[in-house]
């Protein structure tokens, strides 16, 4: 078998291939591997790095919480504060973080509550102090009459006293402690056939304490009235 072109002194590949070469067609160039100097590759890498950085920042900002102390139960004024009275919670405080007692810090020794800290409330540094900074002290009142259901720890009551008049009676009641804060309630035991008493602890200032102690020493009658306008 022979090729006519070759026999005629022409190319053995035939006239069609020769014509293609003569018309300027060239075989397709091979794809080159991208170079590190290719600007499109550099832009792509920068976009990936920017995306990773933004996701990392978003995840980090979503977990900006701090572990702080909170009251396990009601902590009344004057009560010693230790870790036994506290629990820990994670919250987001932002710029207010310095106002609270952090679980990572050691509680100062000998600290007491200088105000009522309700159960579940975050423990602020301002709610703690030393016993000598207390402006009020809890005093116990024994009550035979039932208290209004609204009276509880942290509520306010007006304490009225009636002194004996020396005639087997009592003088007109007078307001001794207006809007006194309730620090504690302790139900007492009742005698056989008697009424059940309640020990009500109210916070009394140093100036008010002598009058209250005098009334109690003189066996004055004590009446407690809930004062909704006096505070929480």
Coordinates of N, CA and C in Angstrom, one line a residue:
X1 N 0.9 -1.2 0.0 CA 0.0 0.0 0.0 C 0.9 1.2 0.0
X2 N 0.5 2.2 -0.8 CA 1.4 3.4 -0.9 C 0.5 4.6 -0.8
X3 N 1.1 5.8 -0.5 CA 0.5 7.1 -0.5 C 0.7 7.8 -1.7
X4 N -0.3 8.3 -2.3 CA -0.2 9.0 -3.6 C 0.7 10.2 -3.5
X5 N 0.5 10.9 -2.3 CA 1.3 12.1 -2.2 C 2.8 11.8 -2.1
X6 N 3.1 10.7 -1.4 CA 4.5 10.4 -1.3 C 5.1 9.9 -2.6
X7 N 4.2 9.2 -3.4 CA 4.7 8.8 -4.7 C 4.9 9.9 -5.6
X8 N 4.2 11.0 -5.4 CA 4.3 12.1 -6.3 C 5.3 13.1 -5.7
X9 N 6.0 12.8 -4.7 CA 7.0 13.7 -4.2 C 6.4 14.6 -3.2
X10 N 5.2 14.3 -2.7 CA 4.6 15.2 -1.7 C 4.7 14.7 -0.3
X11 N 4.0 15.2 0.6 CA 4.0 14.8 2.0 C 3.3 13.5 2.2
X12 N 3.8 12.6 3.0 CA 3.0 11.4 3.3 C 1.8 11.6 4.1
X13 N 1.6 12.8 4.7 CA 0.4 13.1 5.6 C -0.8 13.6 4.8
X14 N -0.6 13.8 3.6 CA -1.8 14.1 2.8 C -2.0 15.6 2.7
X15 N -2.7 16.1 1.7 CA -2.8 17.5 1.4 C -3.6 18.2 2.5
X16 N -4.5 17.5 3.2 CA -5.4 18.3 4.2 C -4.5 18.8 5.4
X17 N -3.6 18.0 5.9 CA -2.7 18.4 7.0 C -1.8 19.5 6.5
X18 N -1.3 19.4 5.3 CA -0.4 20.4 4.8 C -1.1 21.7 4.7
X19 N -2.4 21.6 4.2 CA -3.1 22.8 4.1 C -3.4 23.5 5.4
X20 N -3.6 22.7 6.4 CA -3.9 23.3 7.7 C -2.7 24.1 8.2
X21 N -1.5 23.5 8.0 CA -0.3 24.1 8.5 C 0.0 25.4 7.7
X22 N -0.3 25.3 6.4 CA 0.0 26.5 5.6 C -1.0 27.6 5.9
X23 N -2.2 27.3 6.4 CA -3.2 28.3 6.8 C -3.0 28.9 8.1
X24 N -1.9 28.6 8.8 CA -1.6 29.3 10.1 C -2.1 28.6 11.3
X25 N -2.8 27.4 11.2 CA -3.3 26.7 12.4 C -2.2 26.0 13.1
X26 N -2.3 26.1 14.5 CA -1.2 25.5 15.3 C -1.9 24.6 16.3
X27 N -1.3 23.5 16.8 CA -1.8 22.7 17.9 C -2.1 23.5 19.1
X28 N -3.2 23.2 19.9 CA -3.6 23.9 21.1 C -2.5 23.9 22.1
X29 N -2.2 25.1 22.8 CA -1.2 25.1 23.8 C -1.6 24.4 25.0
X30 N -0.7 23.8 25.8 CA -1.0 23.1 27.0 C -1.2 24.1 28.1
X31 N -2.2 23.8 29.1 CA -2.4 24.7 30.2 C -1.2 24.7 31.2
X32 N -0.9 25.9 31.6 CA 0.3 26.0 32.5 C -0.2 26.0 33.9
X33 N 0.6 25.5 34.8 CA 0.4 25.5 36.3 C 0.4 27.0 36.8
X34 N -0.6 27.3 37.7 CA -0.7 28.7 38.1 C 0.6 29.1 38.9
X35 N 1.0 30.2 38.7 CA 2.3 30.7 39.4 C 1.9 31.5 40.7
X36 N 2.7 31.5 41.7 CA 2.5 32.3 42.9 C 2.5 33.7 42.6
X37 N 3.0 34.1 41.5 CA 3.0 35.5 41.1 C 1.7 35.9 40.4
X38 N 0.8 35.0 40.2 CA -0.4 35.3 39.5 C -1.3 36.1 40.4
X39 N -1.7 37.4 40.0 CA -2.5 38.2 40.9 C -3.8 37.6 41.3
X40 N -4.4 36.9 40.4 CA -5.7 36.3 40.7 C -5.6 35.2 41.8
X41 N -4.5 34.5 41.8 CA -4.3 33.5 42.9 C -4.1 34.2 44.3
X42 N -3.3 35.3 44.2 CA -3.1 36.1 45.5 C -4.4 36.7 46.0
X43 N -5.2 37.2 45.1 CA -6.5 37.8 45.6 C -7.4 36.7 46.2
X44 N -7.4 35.5 45.6 CA -8.2 34.4 46.1 C -7.8 34.0 47.5
X45 N -6.5 33.9 47.7 CA -5.9 33.6 49.0 C -6.3 34.6 50.1
X46 N -6.2 35.9 49.7 CA -6.6 37.0 50.6 C -8.1 36.9 51.0
X47 N -8.9 36.6 50.1 CA -10.4 36.5 50.3 C -10.6 35.3 51.3
X48 N -10.0 34.2 51.1 CA -10.1 33.1 52.0 C -9.7 33.4 53.4
X49 N -8.5 34.1 53.6 CA -8.0 34.4 54.9 C -8.9 35.4 55.6
X50 N -9.5 36.4 54.8 CA -10.4 37.4 55.4 C -11.7 36.7 55.9
X51 N -12.2 35.7 55.1 CA -13.4 35.0 55.5 C -13.1 34.2 56.8
X52 N -12.0 33.5 56.9 CA -11.7 32.7 58.1 C -11.5 33.7 59.3
X53 N -10.9 34.8 59.1 CA -10.7 35.8 60.3 C -12.1 36.3 60.7
X54 N -13.0 36.6 59.8 CA -14.3 37.1 60.2 C -15.1 36.1 61.0
X55 N -15.1 34.8 60.6 CA -15.8 33.8 61.3 C -15.2 33.6 62.7
X56 N -13.9 33.6 62.8 CA -13.2 33.4 64.1 C -13.6 34.5 65.0
X57 N -13.7 35.8 64.5 CA -14.0 36.9 65.3 C -15.5 36.8 65.8
X58 N -16.4 36.3 64.9 CA -17.8 36.2 65.2 C -18.0 35.2 66.3
X59 N -17.3 34.0 66.2 CA -17.4 33.0 67.2 C -16.9 33.5 68.5
X60 N -15.8 34.2 68.5 CA -15.2 34.7 69.7 C -16.1 35.7 70.4
X61 N -16.7 36.6 69.7 CA -17.6 37.6 70.3 C -18.8 37.0 70.9
X62 N -19.3 35.8 70.3 CA -20.5 35.2 70.8 C -20.3 34.5 72.1
X63 N -19.0 34.3 72.5 CA -18.8 33.6 73.8 C -18.1 34.5 74.8
X64 N -18.3 35.8 74.8 CA -17.7 36.7 75.7 C -18.5 36.8 77.0
X65 N -18.6 35.7 77.7 CA -19.3 35.6 79.0 C -18.3 35.5 80.1
X66 N -18.8 35.8 81.3 CA -17.9 35.7 82.5 C -18.7 34.9 83.6
X67 N -17.9 34.2 84.4 CA -18.5 33.4 85.5 C -18.5 34.2 86.7
X68 N -19.7 34.5 87.3 CA -19.8 35.4 88.4 C -20.6 34.7 89.5
X69 N -20.5 35.2 90.7 CA -21.3 34.7 91.9 C -22.7 35.2 91.9
X70 N -23.6 34.3 92.3 CA -25.0 34.7 92.5 C -25.5 34.1 93.8
X71 N -26.5 34.7 94.5 CA -27.0 34.2 95.7 C -27.8 32.9 95.5
X72 N -27.4 31.9 96.3 CA -28.1 30.6 96.2 C -29.5 30.8 96.8
X73 N -29.6 31.4 98.0 CA -30.9 31.8 98.6 C -30.8 33.2 99.0
X74 N -31.9 33.7 99.7 CA -31.8 35.1 100.1 C -30.7 35.3 101.1
X75 N -29.9 36.4 100.9 CA -28.8 36.7 101.8 C -29.3 38.0 102.5
X76 N -29.5 37.9 103.8 CA -30.0 39.1 104.5 C -28.9 40.0 105.0
X77 N -29.3 41.2 105.3 CA -28.3 42.2 105.8 C -27.6 41.6 107.0
X78 N -26.3 41.8 107.1 CA -25.5 41.3 108.2 C -25.1 39.8 108.1
X79 N -25.6 39.1 107.1 CA -25.3 37.7 107.0 C -23.9 37.5 106.4
X80 N -23.1 36.6 107.0 CA -21.7 36.4 106.5 C -21.8 35.8 105.1
X81 N -21.0 36.2 104.2 CA -21.0 35.8 102.8 C -19.8 34.9 102.6
X82 N -20.0 33.6 102.3 CA -19.0 32.6 101.9 C -19.5 31.9 100.6
X83 N -18.7 31.1 100.1 CA -19.1 30.3 98.9 C -20.2 29.4 99.1
X84 N -20.5 29.0 100.4 CA -21.6 28.2 100.7 C -22.9 28.8 100.5
X85 N -23.0 30.2 100.5 CA -24.2 30.9 100.3 C -24.4 31.3 98.8
X86 N -23.4 30.9 98.0 CA -23.4 31.4 96.6 C -23.4 30.2 95.6
X87 N -23.8 30.5 94.4 CA -23.6 29.7 93.2 C -23.0 30.5 92.1
X88 N -22.6 29.8 91.0 CA -22.0 30.5 89.9 C -22.8 30.4 88.7
X89 N -22.8 31.5 87.9 CA -23.6 31.5 86.6 C -22.7 32.3 85.6
X90 N -22.9 31.9 84.3 CA -22.2 32.6 83.2 C -23.1 33.6 82.6
X91 N -22.7 34.8 82.6 CA -23.5 35.9 82.0 C -22.6 36.8 81.2
X92 N -23.2 37.6 80.3 CA -22.4 38.6 79.5 C -22.6 40.0 80.2
X93 N -21.5 40.5 80.7 CA -21.6 41.8 81.5 C -21.1 43.0 80.7
X94 N -20.2 42.7 79.8 CA -19.7 43.9 79.0 C -18.8 44.8 79.9
X95 N -19.1 46.1 79.8 CA -18.3 47.0 80.5 C -18.6 47.0 82.0
X96 N -19.7 46.4 82.4 CA -20.1 46.3 83.9 C -19.4 45.2 84.6
X97 N -18.5 44.5 84.0 CA -17.9 43.3 84.7 C -17.2 43.7 86.0
X98 N -16.6 44.8 86.1 CA -15.9 45.2 87.3 C -16.7 45.5 88.5
X99 N -18.1 45.5 88.3 CA -19.0 45.8 89.4 C -19.4 44.5 90.2
X100 N -19.1 43.4 89.6 CA -19.6 42.1 90.2 C -18.4 41.3 90.7
X101 N -18.8 40.3 91.7 CA -17.8 39.4 92.3 C -17.6 38.3 91.3
X102 N -16.4 38.1 90.8 CA -16.1 37.1 89.8 C -15.8 35.8 90.5
X103 N -16.2 34.7 89.9 CA -16.0 33.4 90.5 C -14.5 33.0 90.5
X104 N -13.8 33.7 89.6 CA -12.3 33.4 89.5 C -11.5 34.1 90.6
X105 N -12.2 35.1 91.3 CA -11.5 35.8 92.4 C -11.8 35.2 93.8
X106 N -10.9 35.4 94.7 CA -11.1 34.9 96.1 C -12.0 35.9 96.8
X107 N -13.0 35.4 97.5 CA -13.9 36.3 98.2 C -13.1 36.9 99.4
X108 N -13.2 38.2 99.7 CA -12.5 38.7 100.9 C -13.0 38.1 102.2
X109 N -12.2 37.8 103.1 CA -12.6 37.2 104.4 C -13.4 38.2 105.2
X110 N -14.3 37.7 106.0 CA -15.1 38.5 106.9 C -16.1 39.4 106.3
X111 N -16.5 39.2 105.1 CA -17.5 40.0 104.4 C -18.9 39.6 104.8
X112 N -19.8 40.6 105.0 CA -21.2 40.4 105.3 C -22.0 41.2 104.2
X113 N -23.2 40.9 104.1 CA -24.1 41.6 103.2 C -24.5 42.9 103.9
X114 N -24.4 44.0 103.1 CA -24.8 45.3 103.6 C -26.1 45.7 103.1
X115 N -26.8 44.8 102.4 CA -28.2 44.9 102.0 C -28.7 43.6 101.7
X116 N -30.0 43.5 101.5 CA -30.6 42.2 101.1 C -30.2 41.8 99.7
X117 N -29.7 40.6 99.5 CA -29.4 40.1 98.2 C -30.3 38.9 97.9
X118 N -31.4 39.2 97.1 CA -32.4 38.2 96.8 C -31.8 36.9 96.1
X119 N -32.5 35.8 96.3 CA -32.1 34.6 95.7 C -32.0 34.7 94.2
X120 N -30.8 34.3 93.6 CA -30.6 34.3 92.2 C -30.0 35.6 91.7
X121 N -29.9 36.7 92.5 CA -29.3 37.9 92.1 C -27.8 37.8 92.0
X122 N -27.2 38.5 91.0 CA -25.8 38.5 90.9 C -25.2 39.3 92.1
X123 N -24.1 38.8 92.6 CA -23.5 39.4 93.8 C -22.6 40.6 93.3
X124 N -23.0 41.8 93.7 CA -22.2 43.0 93.4 C -21.2 43.2 94.5
X125 N -20.1 43.9 94.1 CA -19.1 44.2 95.1 C -19.6 45.2 96.2
X126 N -20.6 46.0 95.7 CA -21.1 47.1 96.6 C -22.1 46.5 97.7
X127 N -22.5 45.2 97.4 CA -23.4 44.6 98.4 C -22.7 43.9 99.5
X128 N -21.4 43.9 99.5 CA -20.5 43.3 100.5 C -19.8 44.4 101.3
X129 N -19.5 44.1 102.6 CA -18.7 45.0 103.4 C -18.4 44.4 104.7
X130 N -17.7 45.1 105.6 CA -17.4 44.6 106.9 C -18.5 44.9 107.9
X131 N -18.6 44.2 109.0 CA -19.7 44.4 109.9 C -19.7 45.8 110.5
X132 N -18.6 46.5 110.6 CA -18.6 47.8 111.2 C -19.2 48.9 110.2
X133 N -19.4 48.5 109.0 CA -20.0 49.5 108.0 C -21.5 49.4 108.0
X134 N -22.1 48.5 108.7 CA -23.6 48.4 108.7 C -24.2 49.5 109.4
X135 N -25.2 50.2 108.7 CA -25.9 51.3 109.4 C -27.2 50.8 110.1
X136 N -27.6 49.6 109.8 CA -28.8 49.0 110.4 C -28.5 47.6 111.0
X137 N -29.2 47.2 112.0 CA -29.0 45.9 112.6 C -30.4 45.2 112.7
X138 N -30.4 43.9 112.5 CA -31.7 43.2 112.6 C -32.1 43.1 114.0
X139 N -33.4 43.3 114.3 CA -34.0 43.2 115.6 C -35.2 42.3 115.5
X140 N -35.4 41.4 116.4 CA -36.5 40.4 116.4 C -37.7 40.9 117.1
X141 N -38.9 40.8 116.5 CA -40.1 41.1 117.1 C -41.0 39.8 117.1
X142 N -41.6 39.5 118.3 CA -42.4 38.3 118.4 C -43.9 38.8 118.2
X143 N -44.5 38.2 117.2 CA -45.9 38.6 116.8 C -46.8 37.5 117.0
X144 N -48.0 37.7 117.6 CA -49.0 36.7 117.8 C -50.0 36.7 116.6
X145 N -50.2 37.9 116.0 CA -51.1 38.0 115.0 C -50.5 37.6 113.6
X146 N -51.3 37.1 112.7 CA -50.9 36.7 111.4 C -50.4 37.9 110.6
X147 N -49.4 37.7 109.9 CA -48.9 38.8 109.0 C -49.6 38.8 107.7
X148 N -49.7 40.0 107.0 CA -50.2 40.0 105.7 C -49.4 39.1 104.7
X149 N -50.0 38.5 103.8 CA -49.3 37.6 102.9 C -48.3 38.3 102.1
X150 N -48.4 39.6 101.9 CA -47.4 40.4 101.1 C -46.1 40.6 101.8
X151 N -46.1 40.4 103.2 CA -44.9 40.6 103.9 C -43.9 39.4 103.8
X152 N -42.7 39.7 103.3 CA -41.7 38.8 103.1 C -40.3 39.4 103.2
X153 N -39.3 38.6 103.1 CA -37.9 39.2 103.2 C -37.8 40.2 102.1
X154 N -37.3 41.4 102.5 CA -37.1 42.5 101.6 C -38.3 43.5 101.5
X155 N -39.4 43.1 102.0 CA -40.6 44.0 101.9 C -40.5 45.0 103.1
X156 N -41.3 46.0 103.1 CA -41.3 47.1 104.1 C -42.6 47.0 104.9
X157 N -42.4 47.3 106.2 CA -43.5 47.3 107.1 C -43.4 48.5 108.1
X158 N -44.5 49.0 108.5 CA -44.6 50.0 109.6 C -44.8 49.3 110.9
X159 N -44.0 49.6 111.9 CA -44.1 49.0 113.2 C -44.7 50.0 114.2
X160 N -45.8 49.6 114.7 CA -46.5 50.5 115.7 C -46.4 49.8 117.1
X161 N -46.3 50.7 118.1 CA -46.2 50.2 119.5 C -47.3 50.9 120.3
X162 N -47.8 50.2 121.3 CA -48.7 50.7 122.3 C -48.2 50.4 123.7
X163 N -47.8 51.4 124.4 CA -47.2 51.2 125.7 C -48.3 51.1 126.8
X164 N -48.0 50.3 127.8 CA -49.0 50.2 128.9 C -49.3 51.5 129.5
X165 N -50.6 51.8 129.9 CA -50.9 53.1 130.4 C -51.0 53.1 131.9
X166 N -50.7 51.9 132.6 CA -50.8 51.8 134.0 C -52.2 51.6 134.5
X167 N -53.1 51.4 133.7 CA -54.5 51.2 134.1 C -55.1 50.0 133.5
X168 N -54.2 49.0 133.4 CA -54.6 47.7 132.8 C -55.0 47.9 131.3
X169 N -54.5 48.9 130.7 CA -54.7 49.1 129.3 C -53.5 49.6 128.6
X170 N -53.7 50.1 127.4 CA -52.5 50.6 126.6 C -52.8 51.9 126.1
X171 N -51.8 52.7 125.9 CA -51.9 54.0 125.3 C -52.2 53.9 123.8
X172 N -52.5 55.0 123.2 CA -52.8 55.1 121.8 C -51.5 54.6 121.0
X173 N -51.7 53.8 120.0 CA -50.5 53.3 119.2 C -49.8 54.5 118.6
X174 N -48.5 54.4 118.5 CA -47.7 55.4 117.8 C -46.7 54.7 116.8
X175 N -46.4 55.3 115.7 CA -45.6 54.7 114.7 C -44.1 54.9 115.2
X176 N -43.5 53.7 115.4 CA -42.1 53.7 115.9 C -41.1 53.5 114.8
X177 N -41.4 52.6 113.9 CA -40.5 52.3 112.8 C -41.2 52.4 111.5
X178 N -41.1 53.5 110.8 CA -41.8 53.6 109.5 C -41.0 52.9 108.4
X179 N -41.6 52.2 107.5 CA -41.0 51.5 106.4 C -39.7 50.8 106.7
X180 N -39.8 49.9 107.8 CA -38.7 49.1 108.2 C -38.6 47.9 107.2
X181 N -37.4 47.6 106.9 CA -37.1 46.5 105.9 C -37.1 45.2 106.7
X182 N -37.8 44.2 106.1 CA -37.9 42.9 106.7 C -36.6 42.1 106.3
X183 N -35.9 41.6 107.3 CA -34.7 40.9 107.1 C -34.9 39.4 107.2
X184 N -35.9 38.9 107.9 CA -36.2 37.5 108.0 C -37.5 37.2 108.7
X185 N -38.0 36.0 108.4 CA -39.3 35.6 109.0 C -39.0 34.2 109.6
X186 N -39.4 33.9 110.8 CA -39.2 32.6 111.4 C -40.5 32.2 112.1
X187 N -41.2 31.3 111.6 CA -42.5 30.8 112.2 C -42.1 30.2 113.6
X188 N -42.8 30.5 114.6 CA -42.5 29.9 115.9 C -43.5 28.8 116.2
X189 N -43.2 28.1 117.3 CA -44.1 27.0 117.7 C -45.2 27.5 118.5
X190 N -46.4 26.9 118.5 CA -47.5 27.4 119.2 C -47.7 26.4 120.4
X191 N -48.1 27.0 121.5 CA -48.5 26.3 122.7 C -49.8 25.5 122.5
X192 N -50.0 24.5 123.4 CA -51.3 23.8 123.3 C -52.5 24.7 123.4
X193 N -53.3 24.7 122.4 CA -54.5 25.6 122.4 C -54.2 27.0 122.2
X194 N -52.9 27.4 122.0 CA -52.6 28.8 121.8 C -52.4 29.1 120.3
X195 N -52.2 30.4 120.0 CA -51.9 30.8 118.6 C -50.5 30.7 118.3
X196 N -50.2 30.5 117.0 CA -48.8 30.4 116.5 C -48.2 31.8 116.4
X197 N -47.0 31.9 116.9 CA -46.3 33.2 116.9 C -45.3 33.2 115.7
X198 N -44.9 34.4 115.4 CA -43.9 34.6 114.3 C -42.8 35.5 114.8
X199 N -41.6 35.1 114.5 CA -40.4 36.0 114.8 C -40.1 36.8 113.6
X200 N -40.4 38.1 113.6 CA -40.1 39.0 112.5 C -38.9 39.8 112.8
X201 N -37.9 39.7 111.9 CA -36.6 40.4 112.0 C -36.7 41.6 111.1
X202 N -36.6 42.8 111.7 CA -36.6 44.1 110.9 C -35.3 44.8 111.1
X203 N -34.9 45.6 110.2 CA -33.6 46.3 110.2 C -33.9 47.6 110.9
X204 N -33.1 47.9 112.0 CA -33.3 49.1 112.8 C -32.0 49.9 112.8
X205 N -32.1 51.2 112.6 CA -30.9 52.0 112.7 C -30.5 52.2 114.2
X206 N -29.2 52.7 114.3 CA -28.7 52.9 115.7 C -29.5 53.9 116.4
X207 N -30.0 54.9 115.7 CA -30.8 56.0 116.4 C -32.2 55.5 116.8
X208 N -32.7 54.5 116.1 CA -34.1 54.0 116.5 C -34.0 52.8 117.5
X209 N -32.9 52.2 117.6 CA -32.8 51.0 118.5 C -33.2 51.3 120.0
X210 N -32.7 52.4 120.6 CA -33.1 52.6 122.0 C -34.6 52.6 122.2
X211 N -35.4 53.3 121.4 CA -36.8 53.4 121.5 C -37.5 52.0 121.3
X212 N -37.0 51.2 120.4 CA -37.5 49.9 120.2 C -37.3 49.0 121.4
X213 N -36.0 49.0 121.9 CA -35.7 48.2 123.0 C -36.5 48.6 124.3
X214 N -36.7 49.9 124.4 CA -37.5 50.4 125.6 C -38.9 50.0 125.5
X215 N -39.5 50.0 124.3 CA -40.9 49.5 124.1 C -41.0 48.0 124.4
X216 N -40.0 47.2 124.0 CA -40.0 45.8 124.3 C -39.8 45.5 125.7
X217 N -39.0 46.3 126.4 CA -38.7 46.1 127.8 C -40.0 46.4 128.7
X218 N -40.8 47.4 128.2 CA -42.0 47.8 128.9 C -43.2 47.0 128.4
X219 N -42.9 45.9 127.7 CA -44.0 45.0 127.3 C -45.1 45.7 126.5
X220 N -44.6 46.5 125.6 CA -45.6 47.2 124.7 C -46.2 46.2 123.7
X221 N -47.4 46.5 123.3 CA -48.0 45.7 122.2 C -47.4 46.2 120.9
X222 N -47.0 45.2 120.0 CA -46.4 45.5 118.7 C -47.4 45.1 117.6
X223 N -47.6 46.0 116.7 CA -48.4 45.8 115.5 C -47.6 46.1 114.3
X224 N -47.7 45.2 113.3 CA -47.0 45.4 112.1 C -47.9 45.5 110.9
X225 N -47.7 46.6 110.1 CA -48.6 46.9 109.0 C -47.7 46.9 107.7
X226 N -48.2 46.1 106.7 CA -47.4 46.2 105.4 C -47.5 47.5 104.8
X227 N -46.3 48.0 104.3 CA -46.2 49.3 103.7 C -45.8 49.2 102.3
X228 N -46.8 49.1 101.3 CA -46.4 48.9 99.9 C -45.7 50.0 99.3
X229 N -45.8 51.2 99.9 CA -45.1 52.4 99.3 C -43.7 52.6 99.9
X230 N -43.3 51.7 100.9 CA -42.0 51.9 101.5 C -40.9 51.3 100.8
X231 N -41.1 50.5 99.8 CA -40.0 49.9 99.1 C -40.4 48.6 98.5
X232 N -39.4 47.8 98.0 CA -39.7 46.5 97.4 C -40.3 45.5 98.4

